[in-house]
Each structure stands twice: as C-alpha cells, then as structure tokens.
Amino acid sequence: MARVKGRDSVGRSKKPRLGDRPREVYIFTEGEVTEPEFIEHVMAHGTRARADHHVSHYIENAAVSSSRRKPLPLVEDAIGKLAEAEKAARRAGLKSEDWNWPQVWCLFDRDQHRDIPTAFARAKKAGVRVAYSHPCFELWRLLHYQNYTSTFGGVCGGAASRLKQQAGFAGSYGTHTRAVSAEDAKRVKPGQLEGNYQKARQYAQKINATHTGPDQTRWDPYTDVWRLIEDGLNVVDY
C-alpha cells in the first residue's frame, strides 16, 4: 500500500511518490466460489515479479446476483468500473503508461454462453481485460496435474470430472477423503496448486497456440488465466 503521509525533520509533509502507489486491480468473476478462492490463494502465496510493485486487488462483484455473472453483463459492469478507476488515477497524477495504472479484468468461461464474441469485442474496445477458459475454469485447475489437449465438446462437466479423478485431488480436502462432491470440488485447496504453476502455464500456452480463429466459442480447450496472474496481479509463481 502507499505510504501514509509523515513529517520530515523540518516539519514539512512528505507526499508518497506516485511510483509507491499500488496498482489497483478490479476483478469481475463469473463464479462465486472457485475463482475468488483461487485469486486469494495466488495473492497470499504468490511470488511477485517485482517485490517493489504492490497490487491491491478487489473481487468487485462478490455480492451481485447470478444474472450479472454472465460474460456480457460482467463486461458491461467492468466498463463502468474502469471509467471510474481511471478517472481516480488521473486525479492522483498517474498516467496510462505507469506500471500502477489501474486494471479491470473479467474472468469468465465458455460454458454454453452465446454472447462470448460480443463480450470480447466490447471489452477490447473499452480496455477491459479478459481471462477466458473453454469450457470452464476447471481446465486451468486440471493443467496443474496434467497436460490436456483434447476437446471437451464445450461441456464443463468433462473437465470437472477429470479434475476430480487426479491423484491427490481428493486427499487435498482431508487425509481420509476418498470422494469429493461437485459442490466441495468448487473449493480450491492449496495442495492442488503449489509448485505447479509453471507446468500449468506451459500446458496452457501450448494448447492456446492452436486456436487462432476469431470465434472464441471454438477455442476448445483454451485457458489464459495466467495472463491475469502475471499481467494483472504481478505474480510469476505460486
């Protein structure tokens, strides 16, 4: 966080340097549980790219209804937040090229949404950043265990089921746990992630490279959650 104003030896106020201000990152998530818990884990345990660059992150839509948790409504709400955050940054003296210029991200999945291309187009035009997974966020979690390049046919259940089958996944919920319900599986446990970021990122980049078309609904499988982690949260490992 930015330093609190203090007094120097001659009693004059010392203003915090603009470079000492944290980058404010506002995140709108489609999921109510998994994505926010994942982000909190990253911020609590992640290795920062630069120790002197601090980030203040906010799950901006934590209390909104499910109707606003689809890609297009997420982007619409994020656009308004970005305008507000950038206005405040300019008042504080920041410039858009500064490392700590605020960012607004949307984190959403393909699932069965029909407005994905429209959401992407509006986000790009407004400057809202998107971290996208096809078919769903569970693919990113799965890549912490194994490489996966085959299509899921757009069905999230396939990715979720494969994730639950991974060695050690059930045990991360308790030493004697042998089966994990779909609801419990939404909770992100440290043992599912630690030491596996670089592997997951490598796998993701490899599968993403095969999808170059303009229609994001056809990018199966795909996930670029690592962009939020590195470009937004200033984290390079966890």
PDB file of C-alpha atoms in Angstrom:
ATOM      1  CA  MET A   1       0.000   0.000   0.000  1.00  0.00           C
ATOM      2  CA  ALA A   2       1.054   3.632  -0.466  1.00  0.00           C
ATOM      3  CA  ARG A   3       2.843   5.082   2.484  1.00  0.00           C
ATOM      4  CA  VAL A   4       0.940   7.282   4.928  1.00  0.00           C
ATOM      5  CA  LYS A   5       1.949  10.921   4.873  1.00  0.00           C
ATOM      6  CA  GLY A   6       4.501  11.751   7.516  1.00  0.00           C
ATOM      7  CA  ARG A   7       6.709  14.615   8.622  1.00  0.00           C
ATOM      8  CA  ASP A   8      10.366  15.112   7.817  1.00  0.00           C
ATOM      9  CA  SER A   9      12.938  16.723  10.104  1.00  0.00           C
ATOM     10  CA  VAL A  10      11.817  20.251   9.279  1.00  0.00           C
ATOM     11  CA  GLY A  11       8.146  19.510   9.767  1.00  0.00           C
ATOM     12  CA  ARG A  12       7.033  19.557   6.117  1.00  0.00           C
ATOM     13  CA  SER A  13       4.591  16.977   4.790  1.00  0.00           C
ATOM     14  CA  LYS A  14       6.129  14.281   2.623  1.00  0.00           C
ATOM     15  CA  LYS A  15       3.815  13.067  -0.099  1.00  0.00           C
ATOM     16  CA  PRO A  16       4.106   9.449  -1.207  1.00  0.00           C
ATOM     17  CA  ARG A  17       5.718   9.067  -4.592  1.00  0.00           C
ATOM     18  CA  LEU A  18       3.387   8.030  -7.391  1.00  0.00           C
ATOM     19  CA  GLY A  19       5.585   5.004  -8.005  1.00  0.00           C
ATOM     20  CA  ASP A  20       4.907   3.813  -4.448  1.00  0.00           C
ATOM     21  CA  ARG A  21       1.174   3.577  -5.056  1.00  0.00           C
ATOM     22  CA  PRO A  22      -0.108   0.024  -5.530  1.00  0.00           C
ATOM     23  CA  ARG A  23      -1.733  -0.999  -8.751  1.00  0.00           C
ATOM     24  CA  GLU A  24      -5.450  -1.354  -8.192  1.00  0.00           C
ATOM     25  CA  VAL A  25      -6.847  -4.434  -9.930  1.00  0.00           C
ATOM     26  CA  TYR A  26     -10.607  -4.898 -10.028  1.00  0.00           C
ATOM     27  CA  ILE A  27     -11.800  -8.383 -10.965  1.00  0.00           C
ATOM     28  CA  PHE A  28     -15.266  -9.473 -12.061  1.00  0.00           C
ATOM     29  CA  THR A  29     -15.662 -13.252 -11.830  1.00  0.00           C
ATOM     30  CA  GLU A  30     -18.325 -15.472 -13.332  1.00  0.00           C
ATOM     31  CA  GLY A  31     -18.005 -17.965 -10.499  1.00  0.00           C
ATOM     32  CA  GLU A  32     -18.954 -17.098  -6.936  1.00  0.00           C
ATOM     33  CA  VAL A  33     -16.578 -19.511  -5.182  1.00  0.00           C
ATOM     34  CA  THR A  34     -13.810 -21.127  -7.208  1.00  0.00           C
ATOM     35  CA  GLU A  35     -12.318 -18.136  -8.983  1.00  0.00           C
ATOM     36  CA  PRO A  36     -12.325 -15.802  -5.951  1.00  0.00           C
ATOM     37  CA  GLU A  37     -10.742 -18.503  -3.769  1.00  0.00           C
ATOM     38  CA  PHE A  38      -8.117 -19.147  -6.418  1.00  0.00           C
ATOM     39  CA  ILE A  39      -7.258 -15.457  -6.672  1.00  0.00           C
ATOM     40  CA  GLU A  40      -6.958 -15.141  -2.901  1.00  0.00           C
ATOM     41  CA  HIS A  41      -4.587 -18.115  -2.848  1.00  0.00           C
ATOM     42  CA  VAL A  42      -2.431 -16.575  -5.582  1.00  0.00           C
ATOM     43  CA  MET A  43      -2.194 -13.271  -3.744  1.00  0.00           C
ATOM     44  CA  ALA A  44      -1.432 -14.935  -0.413  1.00  0.00           C
ATOM     45  CA  HIS A  45       1.195 -17.372  -1.676  1.00  0.00           C
ATOM     46  CA  GLY A  46       2.415 -15.990  -4.993  1.00  0.00           C
ATOM     47  CA  THR A  47       5.925 -14.826  -5.845  1.00  0.00           C
ATOM     48  CA  ARG A  48       5.825 -11.276  -7.155  1.00  0.00           C
ATOM     49  CA  ALA A  49       7.619 -10.377 -10.368  1.00  0.00           C
ATOM     50  CA  ARG A  50       8.936  -7.266  -8.641  1.00  0.00           C
ATOM     51  CA  ALA A  51       8.945  -7.009  -4.882  1.00  0.00           C
ATOM     52  CA  ASP A  52       8.618  -3.213  -5.028  1.00  0.00           C
ATOM     53  CA  HIS A  53       5.481  -3.350  -7.169  1.00  0.00           C
ATOM     54  CA  HIS A  54       2.472  -3.855  -4.955  1.00  0.00           C
ATOM     55  CA  VAL A  55      -1.046  -4.754  -6.050  1.00  0.00           C
ATOM     56  CA  SER A  56      -4.326  -4.093  -4.276  1.00  0.00           C
ATOM     57  CA  HIS A  57      -6.909  -6.466  -5.713  1.00  0.00           C
ATOM     58  CA  TYR A  58     -10.680  -6.409  -5.376  1.00  0.00           C
ATOM     59  CA  ILE A  59     -13.261  -9.045  -6.281  1.00  0.00           C
ATOM     60  CA  GLU A  60     -15.593  -6.365  -7.492  1.00  0.00           C
ATOM     61  CA  ASN A  61     -18.786  -8.362  -7.998  1.00  0.00           C
ATOM     62  CA  ALA A  62     -18.699 -10.562  -4.895  1.00  0.00           C
ATOM     63  CA  ALA A  63     -22.259  -9.684  -3.903  1.00  0.00           C
ATOM     64  CA  VAL A  64     -24.065  -9.467  -7.245  1.00  0.00           C
ATOM     65  CA  SER A  65     -26.832 -11.802  -8.438  1.00  0.00           C
ATOM     66  CA  SER A  66     -26.295 -14.670 -10.848  1.00  0.00           C
ATOM     67  CA  SER A  67     -27.974 -12.683 -13.643  1.00  0.00           C
ATOM     68  CA  ARG A  68     -24.966 -10.329 -13.698  1.00  0.00           C
ATOM     69  CA  ARG A  69     -22.448 -13.191 -13.706  1.00  0.00           C
ATOM     70  CA  LYS A  70     -22.642 -13.972 -17.413  1.00  0.00           C
ATOM     71  CA  PRO A  71     -19.935 -12.739 -19.810  1.00  0.00           C
ATOM     72  CA  LEU A  72     -21.738  -9.768 -21.346  1.00  0.00           C
ATOM     73  CA  PRO A  73     -23.142  -8.353 -18.074  1.00  0.00           C
ATOM     74  CA  LEU A  74     -19.723  -8.856 -16.480  1.00  0.00           C
ATOM     75  CA  VAL A  75     -18.107  -6.797 -19.223  1.00  0.00           C
ATOM     76  CA  GLU A  76     -20.788  -4.114 -19.043  1.00  0.00           C
ATOM     77  CA  ASP A  77     -20.249  -3.708 -15.298  1.00  0.00           C
ATOM     78  CA  ALA A  78     -16.478  -3.804 -15.755  1.00  0.00           C
ATOM     79  CA  ILE A  79     -16.571  -0.996 -18.325  1.00  0.00           C
ATOM     80  CA  GLY A  80     -18.242   1.291 -15.814  1.00  0.00           C
ATOM     81  CA  LYS A  81     -15.710   0.379 -13.141  1.00  0.00           C
ATOM     82  CA  LEU A  82     -12.786   1.012 -15.473  1.00  0.00           C
ATOM     83  CA  ALA A  83     -14.006   4.519 -16.267  1.00  0.00           C
ATOM     84  CA  GLU A  84     -14.332   5.236 -12.546  1.00  0.00           C
ATOM     85  CA  ALA A  85     -10.902   3.799 -11.689  1.00  0.00           C
ATOM     86  CA  GLU A  86      -9.112   5.638 -14.490  1.00  0.00           C
ATOM     87  CA  LYS A  87     -10.729   8.930 -13.524  1.00  0.00           C
ATOM     88  CA  ALA A  88      -9.470   8.491  -9.964  1.00  0.00           C
ATOM     89  CA  ALA A  89      -5.999   7.561 -11.230  1.00  0.00           C
ATOM     90  CA  ARG A  90      -5.758  10.700 -13.349  1.00  0.00           C
ATOM     91  CA  ARG A  91      -6.798  12.821 -10.369  1.00  0.00           C
ATOM     92  CA  ALA A  92      -3.993  11.186  -8.399  1.00  0.00           C
ATOM     93  CA  GLY A  93      -1.476  12.132 -11.076  1.00  0.00           C
ATOM     94  CA  LEU A  94      -0.971   8.719 -12.683  1.00  0.00           C
ATOM     95  CA  LYS A  95      -0.549   8.253 -16.417  1.00  0.00           C
ATOM     96  CA  SER A  96      -1.781   5.337 -18.517  1.00  0.00           C
ATOM     97  CA  GLU A  97       1.778   4.209 -19.221  1.00  0.00           C
ATOM     98  CA  ASP A  98       2.636   3.944 -15.500  1.00  0.00           C
ATOM     99  CA  TRP A  99       3.058   0.403 -14.173  1.00  0.00           C
ATOM    100  CA  ASN A 100       0.465   1.070 -11.472  1.00  0.00           C
ATOM    101  CA  TRP A 101      -2.256   2.391 -13.760  1.00  0.00           C
ATOM    102  CA  PRO A 102      -5.433   0.567 -12.630  1.00  0.00           C
ATOM    103  CA  GLN A 103      -6.671  -2.548 -14.405  1.00  0.00           C
ATOM    104  CA  VAL A 104     -10.110  -4.125 -14.655  1.00  0.00           C
ATOM    105  CA  TRP A 105     -10.441  -7.810 -15.524  1.00  0.00           C
ATOM    106  CA  CYS A 106     -13.296 -10.149 -16.355  1.00  0.00           C
ATOM    107  CA  LEU A 107     -12.808 -13.839 -15.622  1.00  0.00           C
ATOM    108  CA  PHE A 108     -15.367 -15.963 -17.434  1.00  0.00           C
ATOM    109  CA  ASP A 109     -15.888 -19.299 -19.198  1.00  0.00           C
ATOM    110  CA  ARG A 110     -17.331 -20.554 -22.431  1.00  0.00           C
ATOM    111  CA  ASP A 111     -19.889 -22.828 -20.788  1.00  0.00           C
ATOM    112  CA  GLN A 112     -22.982 -22.512 -23.003  1.00  0.00           C
ATOM    113  CA  HIS A 113     -22.999 -18.717 -23.282  1.00  0.00           C
ATOM    114  CA  ARG A 114     -23.995 -17.298 -26.669  1.00  0.00           C
ATOM    115  CA  ASP A 115     -22.620 -13.777 -26.249  1.00  0.00           C
ATOM    116  CA  ILE A 116     -18.929 -14.619 -25.924  1.00  0.00           C
ATOM    117  CA  PRO A 117     -17.728 -12.817 -29.126  1.00  0.00           C
ATOM    118  CA  THR A 118     -19.778  -9.730 -28.262  1.00  0.00           C
ATOM    119  CA  ALA A 119     -18.372  -9.678 -24.731  1.00  0.00           C
ATOM    120  CA  PHE A 120     -14.824  -9.934 -26.078  1.00  0.00           C
ATOM    121  CA  ALA A 121     -15.393  -7.165 -28.621  1.00  0.00           C
ATOM    122  CA  ARG A 122     -16.859  -4.748 -26.073  1.00  0.00           C
ATOM    123  CA  ALA A 123     -14.127  -5.495 -23.553  1.00  0.00           C
ATOM    124  CA  LYS A 124     -11.395  -4.876 -26.095  1.00  0.00           C
ATOM    125  CA  LYS A 125     -12.919  -1.597 -27.250  1.00  0.00           C
ATOM    126  CA  ALA A 126     -13.212  -0.312 -23.674  1.00  0.00           C
ATOM    127  CA  GLY A 127      -9.829  -1.541 -22.425  1.00  0.00           C
ATOM    128  CA  VAL A 128     -11.239  -4.169 -20.065  1.00  0.00           C
ATOM    129  CA  ARG A 129      -9.012  -7.243 -19.883  1.00  0.00           C
ATOM    130  CA  VAL A 130     -10.358 -10.777 -20.154  1.00  0.00           C
ATOM    131  CA  ALA A 131      -9.106 -14.100 -18.781  1.00  0.00           C
ATOM    132  CA  TYR A 132     -11.047 -16.800 -20.594  1.00  0.00           C
ATOM    133  CA  SER A 133     -11.393 -20.556 -20.231  1.00  0.00           C
ATOM    134  CA  HIS A 134     -13.058 -23.039 -22.591  1.00  0.00           C
ATOM    135  CA  PRO A 135     -15.019 -24.951 -21.498  1.00  0.00           C
ATOM    136  CA  CYS A 136     -14.546 -23.641 -17.956  1.00  0.00           C
ATOM    137  CA  PHE A 137     -12.123 -22.636 -15.212  1.00  0.00           C
ATOM    138  CA  GLU A 138     -11.690 -26.279 -14.180  1.00  0.00           C
ATOM    139  CA  LEU A 139      -9.437 -26.718 -17.224  1.00  0.00           C
ATOM    140  CA  TRP A 140      -6.913 -24.322 -15.672  1.00  0.00           C
ATOM    141  CA  ARG A 141      -7.040 -26.299 -12.428  1.00  0.00           C
ATOM    142  CA  LEU A 142      -6.659 -29.570 -14.341  1.00  0.00           C
ATOM    143  CA  LEU A 143      -3.500 -28.334 -16.058  1.00  0.00           C
ATOM    144  CA  HIS A 144      -1.812 -28.194 -12.651  1.00  0.00           C
ATOM    145  CA  TYR A 145      -1.977 -32.003 -12.728  1.00  0.00           C
ATOM    146  CA  GLN A 146      -1.597 -32.968 -16.366  1.00  0.00           C
ATOM    147  CA  ASN A 147      -1.400 -31.777 -19.938  1.00  0.00           C
ATOM    148  CA  TYR A 148      -4.698 -31.946 -21.771  1.00  0.00           C
ATOM    149  CA  THR A 149      -5.223 -31.166 -25.457  1.00  0.00           C
ATOM    150  CA  SER A 150      -8.422 -32.977 -26.476  1.00  0.00           C
ATOM    151  CA  THR A 151     -11.767 -31.258 -26.912  1.00  0.00           C
ATOM    152  CA  PHE A 152     -14.349 -31.304 -24.143  1.00  0.00           C
ATOM    153  CA  GLY A 153     -17.112 -30.619 -26.636  1.00  0.00           C
ATOM    154  CA  GLY A 154     -17.873 -27.427 -24.740  1.00  0.00           C
ATOM    155  CA  VAL A 155     -19.060 -29.405 -21.706  1.00  0.00           C
ATOM    156  CA  CYS A 156     -17.622 -28.259 -18.384  1.00  0.00           C
ATOM    157  CA  GLY A 157     -18.629 -31.488 -16.666  1.00  0.00           C
ATOM    158  CA  GLY A 158     -15.940 -33.361 -18.576  1.00  0.00           C
ATOM    159  CA  ALA A 159     -13.198 -31.103 -17.255  1.00  0.00           C
ATOM    160  CA  ALA A 160     -14.602 -31.154 -13.723  1.00  0.00           C
ATOM    161  CA  SER A 161     -14.870 -34.948 -13.733  1.00  0.00           C
ATOM    162  CA  ARG A 162     -11.313 -35.409 -14.967  1.00  0.00           C
ATOM    163  CA  LEU A 163     -10.050 -32.979 -12.343  1.00  0.00           C
ATOM    164  CA  LYS A 164     -11.695 -34.962  -9.536  1.00  0.00           C
ATOM    165  CA  GLN A 165     -10.009 -38.149 -10.787  1.00  0.00           C
ATOM    166  CA  GLN A 166      -6.492 -36.771 -10.425  1.00  0.00           C
ATOM    167  CA  ALA A 167      -4.186 -38.437  -7.929  1.00  0.00           C
ATOM    168  CA  GLY A 168      -4.088 -36.457  -4.705  1.00  0.00           C
ATOM    169  CA  PHE A 169      -7.094 -34.262  -5.543  1.00  0.00           C
ATOM    170  CA  ALA A 170      -9.483 -35.904  -3.081  1.00  0.00           C
ATOM    171  CA  GLY A 171      -6.780 -36.019  -0.416  1.00  0.00           C
ATOM    172  CA  SER A 172      -6.382 -32.243  -0.595  1.00  0.00           C
ATOM    173  CA  TYR A 173      -9.801 -31.994   1.129  1.00  0.00           C
ATOM    174  CA  GLY A 174      -8.735 -34.203   4.018  1.00  0.00           C
ATOM    175  CA  THR A 175      -6.384 -37.079   4.711  1.00  0.00           C
ATOM    176  CA  HIS A 176      -9.117 -39.697   4.671  1.00  0.00           C
ATOM    177  CA  THR A 177     -11.253 -38.180   1.900  1.00  0.00           C
ATOM    178  CA  ARG A 178     -11.836 -40.599  -0.956  1.00  0.00           C
ATOM    179  CA  ALA A 179     -14.604 -38.846  -2.896  1.00  0.00           C
ATOM    180  CA  VAL A 180     -15.367 -35.148  -3.385  1.00  0.00           C
ATOM    181  CA  SER A 181     -18.830 -33.833  -4.186  1.00  0.00           C
ATOM    182  CA  ALA A 182     -19.352 -31.411  -7.046  1.00  0.00           C
ATOM    183  CA  GLU A 183     -20.067 -28.647  -4.538  1.00  0.00           C
ATOM    184  CA  ASP A 184     -16.959 -29.321  -2.452  1.00  0.00           C
ATOM    185  CA  ALA A 185     -14.838 -29.542  -5.586  1.00  0.00           C
ATOM    186  CA  LYS A 186     -15.510 -25.854  -6.189  1.00  0.00           C
ATOM    187  CA  ARG A 187     -13.346 -25.041  -3.172  1.00  0.00           C
ATOM    188  CA  VAL A 188      -9.723 -24.511  -4.122  1.00  0.00           C
ATOM    189  CA  LYS A 189      -7.236 -26.205  -1.785  1.00  0.00           C
ATOM    190  CA  PRO A 190      -3.528 -25.294  -1.588  1.00  0.00           C
ATOM    191  CA  GLY A 191      -2.340 -28.822  -2.306  1.00  0.00           C
ATOM    192  CA  GLN A 192      -3.923 -28.643  -5.751  1.00  0.00           C
ATOM    193  CA  LEU A 193      -1.746 -25.744  -6.846  1.00  0.00           C
ATOM    194  CA  GLU A 194       1.548 -25.452  -5.014  1.00  0.00           C
ATOM    195  CA  GLY A 195       4.611 -25.854  -7.199  1.00  0.00           C
ATOM    196  CA  ASN A 196       2.608 -26.499 -10.358  1.00  0.00           C
ATOM    197  CA  TYR A 197       2.102 -23.028 -11.815  1.00  0.00           C
ATOM    198  CA  GLN A 198       4.917 -23.140 -14.357  1.00  0.00           C
ATOM    199  CA  LYS A 199       3.730 -26.502 -15.637  1.00  0.00           C
ATOM    200  CA  ALA A 200       0.127 -25.329 -15.961  1.00  0.00           C
ATOM    201  CA  ARG A 201       1.200 -22.159 -17.761  1.00  0.00           C
ATOM    202  CA  GLN A 202       3.332 -24.129 -20.215  1.00  0.00           C
ATOM    203  CA  TYR A 203       0.499 -26.540 -20.977  1.00  0.00           C
ATOM    204  CA  ALA A 204      -1.974 -23.681 -21.409  1.00  0.00           C
ATOM    205  CA  GLN A 205       0.233 -21.758 -23.801  1.00  0.00           C
ATOM    206  CA  LYS A 206       0.743 -24.869 -25.911  1.00  0.00           C
ATOM    207  CA  ILE A 207      -2.952 -25.612 -26.322  1.00  0.00           C
ATOM    208  CA  ASN A 208      -3.821 -21.942 -26.827  1.00  0.00           C
ATOM    209  CA  ALA A 209      -1.411 -21.684 -29.731  1.00  0.00           C
ATOM    210  CA  THR A 210      -3.632 -23.993 -31.776  1.00  0.00           C
ATOM    211  CA  HIS A 211      -6.581 -21.562 -31.614  1.00  0.00           C
ATOM    212  CA  THR A 212      -6.118 -18.552 -33.872  1.00  0.00           C
ATOM    213  CA  GLY A 213      -9.614 -18.021 -35.283  1.00  0.00           C
ATOM    214  CA  PRO A 214     -11.796 -15.026 -34.390  1.00  0.00           C
ATOM    215  CA  ASP A 215     -14.592 -17.057 -32.755  1.00  0.00           C
ATOM    216  CA  GLN A 216     -13.700 -17.716 -29.110  1.00  0.00           C
ATOM    217  CA  THR A 217     -16.545 -20.233 -28.796  1.00  0.00           C
ATOM    218  CA  ARG A 218     -14.484 -22.615 -30.951  1.00  0.00           C
ATOM    219  CA  TRP A 219     -11.349 -22.466 -28.806  1.00  0.00           C
ATOM    220  CA  ASP A 220     -11.742 -25.871 -27.175  1.00  0.00           C
ATOM    221  CA  PRO A 221      -9.777 -26.346 -24.976  1.00  0.00           C
ATOM    222  CA  TYR A 222      -8.346 -22.957 -24.028  1.00  0.00           C
ATOM    223  CA  THR A 223      -7.378 -21.020 -20.927  1.00  0.00           C
ATOM    224  CA  ASP A 224      -5.295 -17.902 -20.391  1.00  0.00           C
ATOM    225  CA  VAL A 225      -5.831 -17.416 -16.659  1.00  0.00           C
ATOM    226  CA  TRP A 226      -2.070 -16.998 -16.385  1.00  0.00           C
ATOM    227  CA  ARG A 227      -2.411 -13.585 -18.056  1.00  0.00           C
ATOM    228  CA  LEU A 228      -4.403 -12.286 -15.101  1.00  0.00           C
ATOM    229  CA  ILE A 229      -1.864 -13.767 -12.713  1.00  0.00           C
ATOM    230  CA  GLU A 230       1.161 -12.198 -14.376  1.00  0.00           C
ATOM    231  CA  ASP A 231      -0.100  -9.109 -16.224  1.00  0.00           C
ATOM    232  CA  GLY A 232      -2.575  -8.077 -13.544  1.00  0.00           C
ATOM    233  CA  LEU A 233      -1.510  -9.458 -10.183  1.00  0.00           C
ATOM    234  CA  ASN A 234       2.276  -9.169 -10.685  1.00  0.00           C
ATOM    235  CA  VAL A 235       2.778 -12.840  -9.748  1.00  0.00           C
ATOM    236  CA  VAL A 236       5.110 -15.215 -11.582  1.00  0.00           C
ATOM    237  CA  ASP A 237       4.813 -18.357  -9.474  1.00  0.00           C
ATOM    238  CA  TYR A 238       2.985 -19.876  -6.512  1.00  0.00           C
TER     239      TYR A 238
END
